[in-house]
Amino acid sequence: MPAEGKSDMERIGLFSEMGYVTIGDKYVSHYMRPFNEAASKNRQMLPGGTKKLSSLQAGYFEPQFVRIFDGEAYSNPVQLRRRYRLAESKKNLGKAFLPSNGDKLPCGLGSYYGTIGGSYAYFSPQLKAKERYIPPGKNFYTIPGKKGTGYGYANLTIGEQYPHEPDGYEVERINAKKAQEEHKRLVKGGPFKLNLYPQEYFDMNPYYNDKPLPPVKKPPPEKPIAPPFKPSSPAKKSGGMKGGTFDPYPSHSADPYVIKKSKAVTTDKERQIFHPPPGPKSRPVTSIITLNVTR
């Protein structure tokens, strides 16, 4: 701690300031100083230069070519294999095992040589004796059919000609009317209506409602509102409101009140009123839901 001034605790927050290594060294300026000063002093490493790839010994690290099997004796692999087989054959206790009889190979296609049971008569390729074919008897002969379809031609069917039946006017409509009347007579009740029938997406009348309307609610009676409180006006000072002037009212001016007349719009082309061009007009568009319902 120095004898005068602030203590180390007050200056740097430490009990005691540590000593410095570079006390008393000369100042070295960093201006125009090389990046690697040691590279420009003393002797540097000098390489031998690049070498091109060639078959000479100069392209390798060793001064002479070093062989891998230098001084090794020559060995014959065929002779080594024979010695190994002889050493393995001496380990056998007896002769080699031979089966009693080998597999017999067939002599040709369709031969049964070497099989267990031989041939079977059921699989014989010989044809069996067939009975003589007797064709069936002929059918009975008939008179050939007459030409024509029968419609509009007389005496072309098996039986007699169809008798004539009268065809009244609008017979189908009369028969349908009779059938409808008979159907109404047999019906006992009205048509059956199912409440689960699918409806459309939107009703034709959006204001239509099946449920009855609720009763109209009567509005609550209005409460009378009391008149607002108005305080009594305070007493007025004598002389009236002068507003910082000597007289209570301003002096009368002789200037008459004149109304400025507006100028009429001229019809010259230079001073015509600007009308902006009309924008794009809208047109009715069918909604997507309506198109899907119609489709």
Short mmCIF file of C-alpha atoms in Angstrom, two decimals:
data_model
loop_
_atom_site.label_atom_id
_atom_site.label_comp_id
_atom_site.label_asym_id
_atom_site.label_seq_id
_atom_site.Cartn_x
_atom_site.Cartn_y
_atom_site.Cartn_z
CA MET A 1 0.00 0.00 0.00
CA PRO A 2 1.49 3.41 -0.87
CA ALA A 3 2.19 5.85 1.90
CA GLU A 4 0.05 8.49 0.26
CA GLY A 5 -3.13 8.22 -1.78
CA LYS A 6 -5.77 5.51 -1.91
CA SER A 7 -5.16 1.97 -0.77
CA ASP A 8 -5.03 -1.03 -3.13
CA MET A 9 -8.44 -2.17 -1.94
CA GLU A 10 -10.00 1.15 -2.91
CA ARG A 11 -8.21 1.39 -6.26
CA ILE A 12 -8.39 -2.15 -7.73
CA GLY A 13 -10.34 -4.14 -5.11
CA LEU A 14 -7.39 -6.30 -3.98
CA PHE A 15 -5.60 -6.57 -0.63
CA SER A 16 -2.24 -6.01 -2.26
CA GLU A 17 -1.29 -5.13 -5.84
CA MET A 18 1.02 -7.74 -7.39
CA GLY A 19 4.40 -6.80 -8.80
CA TYR A 20 5.04 -6.46 -12.57
CA VAL A 21 7.58 -8.42 -14.65
CA THR A 22 8.39 -5.72 -17.22
CA ILE A 23 9.40 -3.01 -14.76
CA GLY A 24 12.44 -1.16 -16.10
CA ASP A 25 12.21 -2.58 -19.68
CA LYS A 26 12.62 -0.26 -22.62
CA TYR A 27 9.50 0.68 -24.55
CA VAL A 28 9.19 -1.04 -27.89
CA SER A 29 6.90 0.65 -30.37
CA HIS A 30 4.56 -1.55 -32.40
CA TYR A 31 4.49 0.91 -35.29
CA MET A 32 5.92 -0.59 -38.55
CA ARG A 33 6.87 -3.75 -36.70
CA PRO A 34 6.98 -7.01 -38.76
CA PHE A 35 4.46 -9.71 -38.00
CA ASN A 36 7.07 -12.48 -37.52
CA GLU A 37 10.29 -10.83 -36.48
CA ALA A 38 12.14 -14.11 -35.88
CA ALA A 39 11.57 -15.14 -39.53
CA SER A 40 13.84 -12.33 -40.75
CA LYS A 41 16.76 -13.03 -38.43
CA ASN A 42 19.41 -15.76 -38.32
CA ARG A 43 19.49 -18.73 -40.66
CA GLN A 44 16.24 -20.38 -41.69
CA MET A 45 15.35 -23.95 -42.78
CA LEU A 46 16.34 -24.49 -46.40
CA PRO A 47 14.49 -27.29 -48.21
CA GLY A 48 16.03 -29.25 -51.02
CA GLY A 49 13.40 -28.19 -53.55
CA THR A 50 10.68 -30.19 -55.28
CA LYS A 51 11.35 -33.53 -56.92
CA LYS A 52 9.58 -34.89 -59.94
CA LEU A 53 8.08 -38.36 -60.02
CA SER A 54 10.47 -40.73 -61.79
CA SER A 55 11.89 -44.21 -61.60
CA LEU A 56 15.19 -42.97 -60.17
CA GLN A 57 16.21 -43.31 -56.53
CA ALA A 58 16.19 -39.52 -56.10
CA GLY A 59 12.39 -39.57 -55.70
CA TYR A 60 12.56 -41.67 -52.51
CA PHE A 61 13.71 -41.03 -48.97
CA GLU A 62 16.32 -43.81 -48.91
CA PRO A 63 19.54 -43.43 -50.87
CA GLN A 64 19.24 -46.99 -52.26
CA PHE A 65 16.38 -49.39 -52.92
CA VAL A 66 15.72 -51.61 -49.89
CA ARG A 67 14.22 -55.04 -50.53
CA ILE A 68 11.77 -56.70 -48.17
CA PHE A 69 12.97 -60.33 -48.50
CA ASP A 70 16.64 -59.52 -48.63
CA GLY A 71 18.72 -62.61 -47.61
CA GLU A 72 15.71 -64.94 -47.27
CA ALA A 73 15.96 -68.57 -48.54
CA TYR A 74 13.94 -69.71 -51.59
CA SER A 75 10.88 -71.88 -50.88
CA ASN A 76 8.90 -73.98 -53.39
CA PRO A 77 5.12 -73.81 -52.64
CA VAL A 78 4.35 -77.04 -54.59
CA GLN A 79 6.87 -78.98 -52.60
CA LEU A 80 5.50 -77.59 -49.34
CA ARG A 81 1.96 -78.68 -50.23
CA ARG A 82 3.16 -82.25 -50.99
CA ARG A 83 4.99 -82.49 -47.66
CA TYR A 84 1.90 -81.29 -45.85
CA ARG A 85 -0.30 -83.96 -47.54
CA LEU A 86 2.21 -86.73 -46.65
CA ALA A 87 2.29 -85.61 -43.02
CA GLU A 88 -1.50 -85.61 -42.88
CA SER A 89 -1.79 -89.07 -44.53
CA LYS A 90 0.48 -90.63 -41.86
CA LYS A 91 -2.13 -89.73 -39.26
CA ASN A 92 -4.70 -92.13 -40.85
CA LEU A 93 -5.20 -95.42 -38.96
CA GLY A 94 -6.39 -97.46 -41.97
CA LYS A 95 -7.25 -97.24 -45.64
CA ALA A 96 -9.66 -94.71 -47.10
CA PHE A 97 -13.41 -95.54 -46.76
CA LEU A 98 -15.03 -96.80 -49.95
CA PRO A 99 -18.81 -97.40 -50.20
CA SER A 100 -20.08 -100.88 -51.14
CA ASN A 101 -21.81 -99.82 -54.35
CA GLY A 102 -22.16 -96.38 -55.91
CA ASP A 103 -25.26 -94.77 -57.39
CA LYS A 104 -26.40 -96.21 -60.71
CA LEU A 105 -26.99 -93.72 -63.42
CA PRO A 106 -29.88 -94.17 -65.92
CA CYS A 107 -28.91 -95.21 -69.41
CA GLY A 108 -31.39 -92.97 -71.23
CA LEU A 109 -34.69 -91.14 -71.22
CA GLY A 110 -37.52 -93.35 -69.89
CA SER A 111 -35.19 -96.04 -68.51
CA TYR A 112 -35.90 -97.72 -65.14
CA TYR A 113 -32.29 -98.85 -64.61
CA GLY A 114 -31.21 -98.22 -61.02
CA THR A 115 -34.75 -97.75 -59.61
CA ILE A 116 -36.15 -99.67 -56.61
CA GLY A 117 -39.48 -100.99 -57.86
CA GLY A 118 -39.14 -100.85 -61.61
CA SER A 119 -41.94 -99.75 -63.96
CA TYR A 120 -45.68 -99.59 -63.22
CA ALA A 121 -48.36 -100.70 -65.63
CA TYR A 122 -50.56 -97.77 -64.68
CA PHE A 123 -48.02 -95.33 -66.15
CA SER A 124 -47.63 -97.28 -69.38
CA PRO A 125 -47.59 -95.03 -72.46
CA GLN A 126 -49.41 -97.64 -74.60
CA LEU A 127 -52.90 -96.71 -75.83
CA LYS A 128 -55.91 -98.59 -74.51
CA ALA A 129 -58.39 -100.35 -76.77
CA LYS A 130 -61.44 -98.15 -77.40
CA GLU A 131 -64.93 -99.17 -78.43
CA ARG A 132 -66.22 -98.36 -81.85
CA TYR A 133 -67.89 -94.96 -82.09
CA ILE A 134 -71.55 -95.20 -83.08
CA PRO A 135 -72.98 -91.83 -84.17
CA PRO A 136 -76.42 -90.92 -82.78
CA GLY A 137 -79.55 -91.10 -85.00
CA LYS A 138 -80.80 -88.20 -87.07
CA ASN A 139 -83.51 -85.86 -85.85
CA PHE A 140 -86.95 -85.79 -87.44
CA TYR A 141 -87.42 -83.55 -90.47
CA THR A 142 -89.85 -80.60 -90.47
CA ILE A 143 -91.09 -78.10 -93.01
CA PRO A 144 -88.66 -75.20 -93.25
CA GLY A 145 -89.80 -71.95 -91.69
CA LYS A 146 -91.55 -69.39 -93.81
CA LYS A 147 -89.88 -66.11 -94.61
CA GLY A 148 -90.96 -63.06 -92.69
CA THR A 149 -91.18 -62.10 -89.02
CA GLY A 150 -94.93 -62.62 -88.58
CA TYR A 151 -95.75 -59.02 -87.85
CA GLY A 152 -97.90 -57.68 -90.65
CA TYR A 153 -97.96 -61.01 -92.57
CA ALA A 154 -100.90 -63.37 -92.56
CA ASN A 155 -100.72 -67.14 -91.87
CA LEU A 156 -97.06 -67.20 -90.80
CA THR A 157 -97.56 -68.48 -87.23
CA ILE A 158 -98.24 -71.96 -85.85
CA GLY A 159 -101.85 -71.22 -85.02
CA GLU A 160 -104.45 -69.04 -86.72
CA GLN A 161 -104.19 -65.32 -87.30
CA TYR A 162 -104.65 -63.06 -84.28
CA PRO A 163 -108.22 -61.71 -83.98
CA HIS A 164 -108.69 -57.98 -84.36
CA GLU A 165 -109.13 -55.98 -81.18
CA PRO A 166 -110.46 -52.42 -81.25
CA ASP A 167 -108.13 -49.66 -79.99
CA GLY A 168 -110.06 -46.72 -78.54
CA TYR A 169 -108.93 -43.10 -78.41
CA GLU A 170 -106.65 -42.32 -75.42
CA VAL A 171 -107.11 -45.76 -73.89
CA GLU A 172 -103.90 -45.51 -71.86
CA ARG A 173 -104.95 -42.23 -70.24
CA ILE A 174 -108.41 -43.63 -69.39
CA ASN A 175 -106.90 -46.80 -67.88
CA ALA A 176 -104.39 -44.76 -65.86
CA LYS A 177 -107.23 -42.57 -64.55
CA LYS A 178 -109.23 -45.61 -63.50
CA ALA A 179 -106.19 -47.11 -61.75
CA GLN A 180 -105.59 -43.82 -59.91
CA GLU A 181 -109.21 -43.66 -58.74
CA GLU A 182 -109.05 -47.27 -57.54
CA HIS A 183 -105.82 -46.49 -55.68
CA LYS A 184 -107.39 -43.47 -53.93
CA ARG A 185 -110.37 -45.59 -52.93
CA LEU A 186 -108.14 -48.19 -51.28
CA VAL A 187 -105.98 -45.63 -49.40
CA LYS A 188 -107.22 -45.21 -45.83
CA GLY A 189 -105.06 -42.31 -44.58
CA GLY A 190 -102.89 -39.51 -45.87
CA PRO A 191 -99.37 -39.93 -47.27
CA PHE A 192 -96.62 -40.93 -44.85
CA LYS A 193 -94.18 -38.10 -44.12
CA LEU A 194 -90.77 -38.74 -42.64
CA ASN A 195 -89.29 -35.99 -40.51
CA LEU A 196 -85.72 -37.15 -41.24
CA TYR A 197 -85.90 -36.26 -44.93
CA PRO A 198 -82.75 -34.33 -45.92
CA GLN A 199 -83.33 -30.62 -46.39
CA GLU A 200 -81.56 -28.08 -48.54
CA TYR A 201 -78.62 -26.06 -47.37
CA PHE A 202 -80.64 -22.86 -47.10
CA ASP A 203 -84.40 -22.33 -46.88
CA MET A 204 -86.19 -20.50 -49.66
CA ASN A 205 -87.56 -17.96 -47.16
CA PRO A 206 -84.92 -16.99 -44.58
CA TYR A 207 -87.58 -15.39 -42.34
CA TYR A 208 -89.74 -18.53 -42.17
CA ASN A 209 -89.88 -20.35 -38.81
CA ASP A 210 -91.92 -23.42 -37.85
CA LYS A 211 -92.05 -22.50 -34.16
CA PRO A 212 -94.64 -19.97 -32.95
CA LEU A 213 -93.35 -16.58 -32.01
CA PRO A 214 -92.99 -15.78 -28.30
CA PRO A 215 -95.35 -13.22 -26.74
CA VAL A 216 -94.35 -9.62 -27.12
CA LYS A 217 -92.55 -8.32 -24.07
CA LYS A 218 -93.96 -5.14 -22.64
CA PRO A 219 -91.35 -2.45 -22.06
CA PRO A 220 -90.77 -1.57 -18.41
CA PRO A 221 -92.42 1.65 -17.24
CA GLU A 222 -90.17 4.65 -17.50
CA LYS A 223 -89.17 6.27 -14.26
CA PRO A 224 -89.71 10.03 -14.13
CA ILE A 225 -86.42 11.87 -14.24
CA ALA A 226 -86.08 14.66 -11.69
CA PRO A 227 -85.15 18.06 -13.10
CA PRO A 228 -81.44 18.90 -12.79
CA PHE A 229 -80.25 21.13 -9.97
CA LYS A 230 -79.56 24.69 -11.02
CA PRO A 231 -77.72 26.90 -8.55
CA SER A 232 -78.86 30.46 -8.17
CA SER A 233 -76.96 33.00 -10.22
CA PRO A 234 -74.38 34.98 -8.19
CA ALA A 235 -74.60 38.74 -7.80
CA LYS A 236 -73.26 40.78 -10.67
CA LYS A 237 -70.67 43.48 -10.28
CA SER A 238 -71.46 47.08 -11.08
CA GLY A 239 -70.46 48.39 -14.47
CA GLY A 240 -70.92 45.10 -16.32
CA MET A 241 -68.28 43.17 -18.26
CA LYS A 242 -65.73 45.60 -19.61
CA GLY A 243 -63.07 43.03 -20.60
CA GLY A 244 -60.15 45.36 -19.83
CA THR A 245 -61.61 48.38 -21.66
CA PHE A 246 -62.73 51.76 -20.43
CA ASP A 247 -66.28 51.49 -21.84
CA PRO A 248 -68.68 48.60 -21.07
CA TYR A 249 -69.43 48.09 -24.81
CA PRO A 250 -67.24 48.61 -27.86
CA SER A 251 -67.65 51.77 -29.86
CA HIS A 252 -69.90 51.69 -32.94
CA SER A 253 -68.17 51.28 -36.27
CA ALA A 254 -69.57 52.81 -39.42
CA ASP A 255 -68.53 49.89 -41.68
CA PRO A 256 -71.65 48.29 -43.17
CA TYR A 257 -72.01 44.49 -43.17
CA VAL A 258 -71.68 43.34 -46.78
CA ILE A 259 -72.24 39.73 -47.91
CA LYS A 260 -69.74 38.51 -50.49
CA LYS A 261 -71.43 37.08 -53.52
CA SER A 262 -70.06 33.79 -54.86
CA LYS A 263 -68.88 33.80 -58.43
CA ALA A 264 -70.86 31.74 -60.92
CA VAL A 265 -69.21 28.71 -62.43
CA THR A 266 -67.97 29.50 -65.92
CA THR A 267 -68.54 27.11 -68.82
CA ASP A 268 -65.16 27.62 -70.45
CA LYS A 269 -63.14 24.53 -71.24
CA GLU A 270 -60.16 25.92 -69.34
CA ARG A 271 -62.14 26.34 -66.08
CA GLN A 272 -64.40 23.28 -66.14
CA ILE A 273 -64.99 21.19 -63.02
CA PHE A 274 -62.81 18.05 -62.86
CA HIS A 275 -64.81 14.84 -62.74
CA PRO A 276 -62.77 11.67 -62.05
CA PRO A 277 -63.33 8.69 -64.39
CA PRO A 278 -65.74 6.08 -63.03
CA GLY A 279 -64.19 2.97 -61.56
CA PRO A 280 -65.07 -0.68 -62.36
CA LYS A 281 -68.69 -1.52 -61.64
CA SER A 282 -69.66 -4.63 -59.69
CA ARG A 283 -72.03 -7.26 -61.00
CA PRO A 284 -73.96 -10.06 -59.26
CA VAL A 285 -71.93 -13.24 -58.68
CA THR A 286 -73.40 -16.63 -57.76
CA SER A 287 -71.97 -18.05 -54.53
CA ILE A 288 -70.00 -21.33 -54.43
CA ILE A 289 -72.58 -23.07 -52.20
CA THR A 290 -75.40 -22.21 -54.63
CA LEU A 291 -73.38 -23.60 -57.54
CA ASN A 292 -72.70 -26.87 -55.65
CA VAL A 293 -76.38 -27.22 -54.67
CA THR A 294 -77.50 -26.63 -58.26
CA ARG A 295 -74.91 -29.06 -59.59
#
